[in-house]
Short mmCIF file of C-alpha atoms in Angstrom, two decimals:
data_model
loop_
_atom_site.label_atom_id
_atom_site.label_comp_id
_atom_site.label_asym_id
_atom_site.label_seq_id
_atom_site.Cartn_x
_atom_site.Cartn_y
_atom_site.Cartn_z
CA MET A 918 -26.88 30.23 15.26
CA ASN A 919 -25.17 30.09 18.82
CA ASN A 920 -21.67 28.34 19.38
CA LYS A 921 -23.91 25.42 20.87
CA LYS A 922 -25.80 24.83 17.90
CA LEU A 923 -22.57 25.39 15.68
CA LYS A 924 -20.56 22.62 17.91
CA SER A 925 -23.82 20.19 17.38
CA ALA A 926 -24.03 20.74 13.49
CA ALA A 927 -20.01 19.80 13.29
CA ARG A 928 -20.12 16.63 15.25
CA LEU A 929 -23.31 15.60 13.03
CA PHE A 930 -21.42 16.22 9.95
CA VAL A 931 -18.26 14.33 11.16
CA ALA A 932 -20.20 11.85 12.29
CA LEU A 933 -22.12 11.37 8.64
CA LEU A 934 -18.89 11.55 7.00
CA PHE A 935 -16.75 8.77 7.99
CA LEU A 936 -20.00 6.34 8.94
CA SER A 937 -21.56 6.77 6.02
CA PRO A 938 -21.81 3.33 3.82
CA VAL A 939 -20.40 2.81 0.63
CA ILE A 940 -23.02 3.31 -1.90
CA PHE A 941 -22.02 1.33 -4.82
CA PRO A 942 -23.28 3.06 -8.40
CA GLN A 943 -25.41 0.67 -10.61
CA GLY A 944 -24.37 0.08 -13.94
CA LYS A 945 -20.62 0.82 -13.27
CA GLU A 946 -17.71 -0.75 -14.64
CA ILE A 947 -16.01 -3.30 -12.38
CA PRO A 948 -12.11 -4.00 -12.79
CA LYS A 949 -10.91 -7.54 -13.55
CA ASN A 950 -7.66 -6.18 -11.62
CA ILE A 951 -6.95 -4.06 -8.91
CA ILE A 952 -3.46 -2.30 -8.35
CA LEU A 953 -3.38 -0.64 -4.83
CA MET A 954 -0.18 1.60 -4.65
CA ILE A 955 0.97 2.80 -1.02
CA GLY A 956 3.62 5.23 -0.58
CA ASP A 957 4.29 5.22 2.78
CA GLY A 958 4.45 8.70 4.50
CA MET A 959 3.62 10.35 0.90
CA GLY A 960 1.76 13.82 1.77
CA LEU A 961 0.16 15.94 -0.64
CA ASN A 962 3.15 18.38 -0.76
CA LEU A 963 5.64 15.45 -1.89
CA ILE A 964 3.52 15.13 -4.88
CA THR A 965 2.78 18.92 -5.56
CA SER A 966 6.76 19.22 -5.77
CA SER A 967 6.97 16.60 -8.04
CA ALA A 968 4.14 18.14 -10.21
CA ILE A 969 6.02 21.53 -10.14
CA ILE A 970 9.42 20.37 -11.49
CA ASN A 971 8.43 17.28 -13.35
CA GLU A 972 6.26 17.84 -16.45
CA ASP A 973 5.45 14.21 -17.05
CA CYS A 974 4.44 13.38 -12.99
CA PRO A 975 2.31 10.46 -13.11
CA PHE A 976 0.09 12.08 -10.61
CA LYS A 977 -0.99 14.64 -13.47
CA LYS A 978 -2.56 11.42 -15.26
CA PHE A 979 -5.26 10.78 -12.87
CA ARG A 980 -8.69 11.50 -13.61
CA SER A 981 -10.21 10.87 -10.39
CA ILE A 982 -9.19 11.93 -7.02
CA GLY A 983 -9.82 12.25 -3.34
CA LEU A 984 -8.69 12.72 0.20
CA ALA A 985 -8.69 10.50 2.59
CA VAL A 986 -8.31 11.10 6.76
CA THR A 987 -6.04 9.03 7.95
CA CYS A 988 -6.71 8.90 11.95
CA SER A 989 -6.76 5.21 13.64
CA ALA A 990 -9.35 4.05 16.12
CA ASP A 991 -7.39 5.37 19.41
CA LYS A 992 -4.81 7.65 17.78
CA LEU A 993 -5.50 10.88 15.88
CA ILE A 994 -2.02 10.14 14.33
CA THR A 995 -2.07 7.02 13.38
CA ASP A 996 0.89 4.61 12.63
CA SER A 997 1.43 2.31 9.49
CA ALA A 998 0.00 -0.76 11.43
CA ALA A 999 -3.37 0.59 11.67
CA GLY A 1000 -3.08 2.92 8.83
CA ALA A 1001 -2.56 -0.56 6.38
CA THR A 1002 -5.54 -2.07 8.14
CA ALA A 1003 -7.65 0.44 7.61
CA ILE A 1004 -7.03 0.38 3.73
CA SER A 1005 -6.86 -3.49 3.71
CA THR A 1006 -10.01 -4.44 6.12
CA GLY A 1007 -12.14 -1.33 5.43
CA HIS A 1008 -12.11 -0.98 9.16
CA ARG A 1009 -10.27 1.55 11.77
CA THR A 1010 -8.12 -0.16 14.19
CA ASN A 1011 -5.66 0.99 17.00
CA ASN A 1012 -2.18 1.76 16.61
CA LYS A 1013 0.15 -1.11 16.59
CA LEU A 1014 -2.51 -3.90 15.70
CA VAL A 1015 -2.25 -5.42 12.07
CA GLY A 1016 -5.50 -6.91 10.54
CA VAL A 1017 -7.33 -7.08 13.69
CA ASP A 1018 -10.42 -4.68 15.11
CA PRO A 1019 -9.45 -2.81 18.41
CA GLU A 1020 -11.02 -5.67 20.55
CA LYS A 1021 -8.12 -7.81 18.50
CA LYS A 1022 -10.80 -10.07 16.74
CA ASN A 1023 -9.33 -10.92 12.81
CA LEU A 1024 -11.07 -8.65 10.19
CA GLN A 1025 -10.91 -10.24 6.65
CA ASN A 1026 -8.53 -7.93 4.39
CA ILE A 1027 -8.88 -7.69 0.54
CA PHE A 1028 -6.48 -10.20 -0.25
CA GLU A 1029 -8.42 -12.89 1.99
CA LEU A 1030 -11.63 -11.78 -0.21
CA ALA A 1031 -9.71 -11.74 -3.31
CA GLU A 1032 -8.52 -15.41 -2.99
CA SER A 1033 -11.69 -16.61 -1.91
CA LYS A 1034 -12.86 -15.35 -5.50
CA GLY A 1035 -10.20 -17.40 -7.23
CA LEU A 1036 -8.16 -13.93 -7.80
CA ALA A 1037 -4.50 -14.12 -7.68
CA THR A 1038 -2.53 -11.56 -5.17
CA GLY A 1039 0.93 -10.09 -5.00
CA VAL A 1040 2.86 -7.28 -2.82
CA VAL A 1041 5.86 -5.65 -3.86
CA VAL A 1042 7.36 -3.73 -1.06
CA THR A 1043 10.70 -2.12 -0.40
CA SER A 1044 10.85 -2.94 3.37
CA SER A 1045 10.60 -6.52 4.53
CA VAL A 1046 7.47 -8.16 3.59
CA THR A 1047 6.50 -8.77 7.11
CA ASN A 1048 6.78 -4.95 8.01
CA ALA A 1049 3.33 -3.07 9.14
CA THR A 1050 2.06 -2.10 5.54
CA PRO A 1051 2.47 -5.70 3.96
CA ALA A 1052 1.55 -7.43 7.22
CA GLY A 1053 -1.52 -5.61 6.71
CA PHE A 1054 -2.88 -7.34 3.87
CA ILE A 1055 -1.54 -11.03 4.35
CA SER A 1056 -1.20 -11.35 8.39
CA HIS A 1057 -3.60 -11.11 11.76
CA VAL A 1058 -0.93 -10.07 14.65
CA ASN A 1059 -2.03 -8.03 17.80
CA ASP A 1060 1.78 -6.57 17.63
CA ARG A 1061 3.20 -4.87 14.43
CA TYR A 1062 6.62 -6.10 15.46
CA LYS A 1063 5.93 -9.48 15.70
CA GLU A 1064 7.44 -10.09 12.38
CA PHE A 1065 8.30 -14.00 13.01
CA ASP A 1066 4.44 -14.50 12.79
CA ILE A 1067 3.82 -12.16 10.42
CA ALA A 1068 6.22 -14.46 8.35
CA ALA A 1069 4.91 -17.69 9.41
CA GLN A 1070 1.40 -16.36 8.61
CA LEU A 1071 2.56 -15.36 5.00
CA THR A 1072 3.49 -18.65 4.21
CA GLU A 1073 -0.05 -19.99 4.73
CA CYS A 1074 -1.94 -17.03 3.65
CA GLY A 1075 -2.20 -18.16 -0.62
CA ILE A 1076 -0.08 -15.09 -1.51
CA ASP A 1077 1.01 -15.66 -5.38
CA VAL A 1078 3.82 -13.14 -5.52
CA ALA A 1079 5.78 -11.69 -2.42
CA ILE A 1080 8.86 -8.93 -3.47
CA GLY A 1081 10.74 -7.33 -0.67
CA GLY A 1082 13.58 -8.16 1.93
CA GLY A 1083 12.96 -10.19 5.24
CA GLN A 1084 15.40 -13.00 4.84
CA LYS A 1085 16.17 -13.16 8.57
CA TYR A 1086 12.54 -13.56 9.40
CA PHE A 1087 12.23 -16.54 7.72
CA LEU A 1088 14.99 -18.36 8.52
CA PRO A 1089 16.66 -19.73 11.84
CA LYS A 1090 20.45 -18.78 12.82
CA PRO A 1091 22.95 -18.41 11.58
CA ASP A 1092 21.26 -17.21 8.67
CA GLY A 1093 18.55 -15.66 9.93
CA GLU A 1094 17.36 -14.86 13.58
CA ARG A 1095 14.21 -16.93 13.94
CA PRO A 1096 13.74 -18.17 17.71
CA ASP A 1097 11.75 -21.16 17.08
CA SER A 1098 14.52 -22.63 14.59
CA ILE A 1099 11.94 -23.36 11.82
CA ASN A 1100 13.25 -22.84 8.15
CA LEU A 1101 10.47 -21.27 6.55
CA ILE A 1102 12.04 -20.87 3.15
CA ASN A 1103 12.01 -24.79 3.20
CA LYS A 1104 8.36 -24.62 3.97
CA LEU A 1105 7.82 -22.23 1.07
CA LYS A 1106 9.95 -24.55 -1.45
CA ASP A 1107 7.48 -27.19 -0.03
CA SER A 1108 4.40 -25.31 -0.50
CA GLY A 1109 5.48 -24.62 -4.13
CA TYR A 1110 7.12 -21.68 -4.06
CA ALA A 1111 10.22 -20.28 -6.30
CA VAL A 1112 12.27 -18.12 -3.36
CA THR A 1113 14.92 -16.49 -4.58
CA PHE A 1114 17.36 -13.87 -2.59
CA SER A 1115 18.42 -11.70 -5.47
CA PHE A 1116 17.25 -9.93 -7.93
CA ASP A 1117 19.39 -11.54 -11.02
CA GLN A 1118 17.77 -14.47 -9.87
CA LEU A 1119 14.14 -13.05 -9.74
CA LYS A 1120 14.16 -11.40 -13.27
CA ASN A 1121 14.70 -15.15 -14.96
CA GLN A 1122 12.24 -16.64 -12.47
CA ASP A 1123 8.91 -17.22 -14.52
CA ASP A 1124 7.21 -19.87 -11.99
CA THR A 1125 3.62 -18.52 -11.08
CA LYS A 1126 4.18 -18.57 -7.03
CA ILE A 1127 7.28 -16.56 -6.56
CA VAL A 1128 8.59 -15.29 -2.94
CA ALA A 1129 11.44 -12.87 -3.22
CA LEU A 1130 13.51 -12.02 -0.48
CA LEU A 1131 16.85 -9.28 -1.58
CA GLU A 1132 17.56 -8.36 1.69
CA LYS A 1133 18.05 -9.64 5.28
CA ASP A 1134 15.79 -6.94 6.08
CA GLY A 1135 14.34 -4.26 4.11
CA LEU A 1136 15.99 -3.07 0.48
CA LYS A 1137 18.63 -0.93 0.44
CA PRO A 1138 17.84 2.80 -0.32
CA ALA A 1139 16.69 3.42 -4.08
CA LYS A 1140 20.19 5.12 -4.29
CA GLU A 1141 22.02 2.33 -3.69
CA ARG A 1142 20.25 -0.62 -5.42
CA ASN A 1143 21.01 -1.73 -9.04
CA TYR A 1144 17.31 -2.15 -9.95
CA SER A 1145 13.99 0.04 -9.31
CA LEU A 1146 11.03 -0.41 -7.53
CA SER A 1147 9.48 -0.12 -11.30
CA GLU A 1148 11.29 -3.20 -12.00
CA LEU A 1149 10.32 -5.11 -9.21
CA VAL A 1150 6.56 -4.28 -9.97
CA ASN A 1151 6.90 -4.97 -14.02
CA ILE A 1152 7.95 -8.65 -13.06
CA ALA A 1153 5.09 -9.12 -10.42
CA LEU A 1154 2.77 -7.79 -13.01
CA ILE A 1155 3.99 -10.21 -15.68
CA ASN A 1156 3.54 -12.85 -13.25
CA LEU A 1157 0.19 -12.40 -12.08
CA SER A 1158 -1.26 -11.54 -15.24
CA LYS A 1159 -1.12 -15.06 -15.72
CA GLU A 1160 -4.14 -15.53 -13.64
CA GLU A 1161 -7.15 -15.78 -15.93
CA ASN A 1162 -9.43 -14.51 -13.45
CA GLY A 1163 -7.37 -11.27 -12.61
CA PHE A 1164 -5.43 -10.02 -9.52
CA VAL A 1165 -5.02 -7.93 -6.76
CA LEU A 1166 -1.39 -6.05 -6.09
CA MET A 1167 -0.47 -3.92 -3.48
CA ILE A 1168 2.77 -1.79 -4.18
CA GLU A 1169 4.41 0.03 -1.11
CA GLY A 1170 7.27 2.66 -1.39
CA SER A 1171 8.20 1.96 2.24
CA GLN A 1172 11.21 4.23 2.72
CA ILE A 1173 9.63 7.58 1.79
CA ASP A 1174 8.47 7.40 5.55
CA TRP A 1175 12.10 6.14 6.63
CA PHE A 1176 13.82 9.29 5.70
CA ALA A 1177 11.14 11.95 6.03
CA GLY A 1178 11.00 10.53 9.42
CA ALA A 1179 14.69 11.31 9.79
CA LYS A 1180 14.53 14.49 8.05
CA GLU A 1181 16.72 13.62 5.30
CA LEU A 1182 15.16 15.60 2.16
CA ASN A 1183 17.49 14.28 -0.86
CA GLY A 1184 16.65 10.42 0.80
CA THR A 1185 12.87 11.37 0.29
CA VAL A 1186 12.96 12.89 -2.75
CA ASN A 1187 15.01 9.76 -4.24
CA GLU A 1188 12.52 7.60 -2.84
CA MET A 1189 9.88 9.25 -3.96
CA ASN A 1190 11.05 9.36 -7.23
CA ASP A 1191 11.65 5.51 -7.16
CA PHE A 1192 7.98 5.33 -6.09
CA GLU A 1193 6.77 7.66 -9.05
CA GLY A 1194 8.92 5.29 -11.00
CA ALA A 1195 6.62 2.61 -9.99
CA VAL A 1196 3.42 4.34 -10.63
CA LYS A 1197 4.16 5.36 -14.19
CA THR A 1198 4.62 1.50 -14.52
CA ALA A 1199 1.61 0.69 -13.03
CA MET A 1200 -0.41 3.68 -15.14
CA ASP A 1201 1.01 2.08 -18.31
CA PHE A 1202 -0.18 -1.40 -17.55
CA THR A 1203 -3.25 0.31 -16.50
CA VAL A 1204 -3.83 2.21 -19.83
CA GLN A 1205 -2.95 -0.59 -22.02
CA ASP A 1206 -5.20 -3.31 -20.27
CA LYS A 1207 -8.30 -1.39 -19.87
CA ASN A 1208 -9.31 -3.59 -17.21
CA THR A 1209 -7.60 -2.93 -14.24
CA LEU A 1210 -8.02 -0.03 -11.72
CA LEU A 1211 -5.30 1.60 -10.12
CA ILE A 1212 -5.31 2.99 -6.80
CA VAL A 1213 -2.35 5.39 -5.48
CA THR A 1214 -2.86 6.52 -1.79
CA ALA A 1215 -0.57 6.73 1.58
CA ASP A 1216 -1.44 5.34 4.86
CA HIS A 1217 -0.27 8.56 6.32
CA GLU A 1218 1.83 11.61 6.01
CA THR A 1219 5.51 12.07 7.39
CA GLY A 1220 7.47 15.03 8.48
CA GLY A 1221 4.93 17.45 7.77
CA ILE A 1222 6.64 18.65 4.97
CA SER A 1223 5.62 22.23 3.68
CA ILE A 1224 6.69 23.99 0.36
CA THR A 1225 8.10 27.35 1.77
CA GLY A 1226 10.05 29.07 -1.39
CA GLY A 1227 12.14 28.45 -4.45
CA ASP A 1228 12.69 29.44 -8.00
CA VAL A 1229 9.61 29.35 -10.42
CA LYS A 1230 11.76 29.65 -13.41
CA VAL A 1231 13.95 26.40 -12.95
CA PRO A 1232 11.56 25.47 -11.07
CA SER A 1233 13.35 24.34 -7.86
CA PRO A 1234 10.94 24.02 -4.61
CA LYS A 1235 12.25 24.76 -1.24
CA MET A 1236 10.87 22.11 1.26
CA GLU A 1237 11.16 22.02 4.83
CA PHE A 1238 10.11 19.74 7.31
CA LEU A 1239 7.83 20.43 10.31
CA THR A 1240 8.26 17.43 12.54
CA GLY A 1241 10.30 14.34 12.44
CA SER A 1242 7.16 11.91 13.18
CA HIS A 1243 3.64 11.12 11.44
CA THR A 1244 1.20 14.15 11.12
CA ALA A 1245 -2.60 13.53 11.07
CA ASN A 1246 -2.51 15.62 7.37
CA ALA A 1247 -5.25 14.03 4.65
CA VAL A 1248 -3.82 12.44 2.04
CA GLY A 1249 -4.55 11.86 -1.87
CA VAL A 1250 -6.28 8.91 -3.18
CA PHE A 1251 -5.66 9.18 -6.88
CA ALA A 1252 -7.75 6.46 -9.30
CA TYR A 1253 -7.43 5.37 -12.82
CA GLY A 1254 -9.73 2.85 -14.56
CA PRO A 1255 -12.82 0.96 -14.20
CA GLY A 1256 -14.62 1.94 -10.87
CA GLU A 1257 -12.26 5.27 -10.70
CA ASP A 1258 -15.48 7.54 -9.72
CA LEU A 1259 -15.85 5.62 -6.44
CA PHE A 1260 -12.81 7.12 -4.79
CA ARG A 1261 -13.81 10.67 -5.04
CA GLY A 1262 -14.53 12.88 -2.13
CA PHE A 1263 -13.43 13.37 0.89
CA TYR A 1264 -13.51 10.32 3.90
CA ASN A 1265 -11.90 8.52 5.95
CA ASN A 1266 -9.34 5.85 4.90
CA SER A 1267 -11.21 2.75 5.99
CA GLU A 1268 -13.72 3.75 3.63
CA THR A 1269 -10.98 3.02 0.53
CA GLY A 1270 -10.61 -0.32 1.99
CA GLN A 1271 -14.76 -0.08 1.68
CA LYS A 1272 -14.68 0.40 -1.67
CA LEU A 1273 -11.89 -1.95 -2.86
CA LEU A 1274 -13.76 -4.73 -0.90
CA SER A 1275 -17.03 -3.76 -2.62
CA LEU A 1276 -15.53 -4.02 -6.05
CA ILE A 1277 -13.98 -7.11 -5.75
CA ASN A 1278 -17.32 -8.50 -4.31
CA HIS A 1279 -19.43 -7.01 -7.27
CA ARG A 1280 -16.79 -8.07 -9.76
CA THR A 1281 -16.98 -11.88 -8.84
CA GLU A 1282 -20.84 -11.75 -8.58
CA ASN A 1283 -20.94 -10.29 -11.96
CA LEU A 1284 -18.54 -13.24 -13.12
CA SER A 1285 -21.29 -15.90 -11.76
CA HIS A 1286 -23.95 -14.36 -13.86
#
């Protein structure tokens, strides 16, 4: 076969790989609940390093594993806005866009579909709740940095639980930085939300609708907090489990990306450990519940992290950064629970979103029969 034919065959293969529709297998189990965990910037080598060091690495417990390509619609290397939108809506979009297609038309996300079917929804993040990844599940904006607009949309999106940082996007001066002088905290309270600003308040909260804004902007790094992402996740799971119809929860280890982007290895590992603790908590819930699907993936890889040496007997892998930016490296998709086999294979990250939307649709269709 000559080079021209080889190139044509390669182009056809790529087209088929990324344009093929999600085919839902008949007779498969449908989850009542979905927990979607996103390690922002979490590449495969970070996971590999953990698996080398830790015998109880939670990623070893997953039975169905896939790989996802993370390119956005307009760039080979995605940002978190386009990455989150692909996962939340099943459509690739341009960098900087949140919840809209390249023509800036709104796309339905998995939270909107779930809420229309009577499921509860929630986000738990270590960034601001208005940051790019959570924004992909609660808003539609043409610029990820319009966090004041994203905050306003959060108050109207119907979410049941939102835990993270971002007080300044909800409050006018002097307590916050809203330019329009609107107090969104009062709006949330008027809509029936319990709003808390500290972990001590949050852990004693038993309301069904909660917004916890624990810092002015993003949360403190894992080593500087007196609580873990795992504890925040546990609170959200207890709350959302009260919904008889089920729930969809998105959890993000936001600061893996921040430290990897700064080439700070210790900070990256600390944030990864914090995220893994939350994965363990979610896995324990999933195993015990038996009706929950747990998905763990990343929106992109950051840092081009490589394992370049170390001692196999200790073990102590040596890791190095290739870059201080995002990369186009494929990321893992780890699945456990009813419907997990849908996530095996090699596909575009938007197909992760398509699979999630399909599961929600099939689950609610079954309930109506």
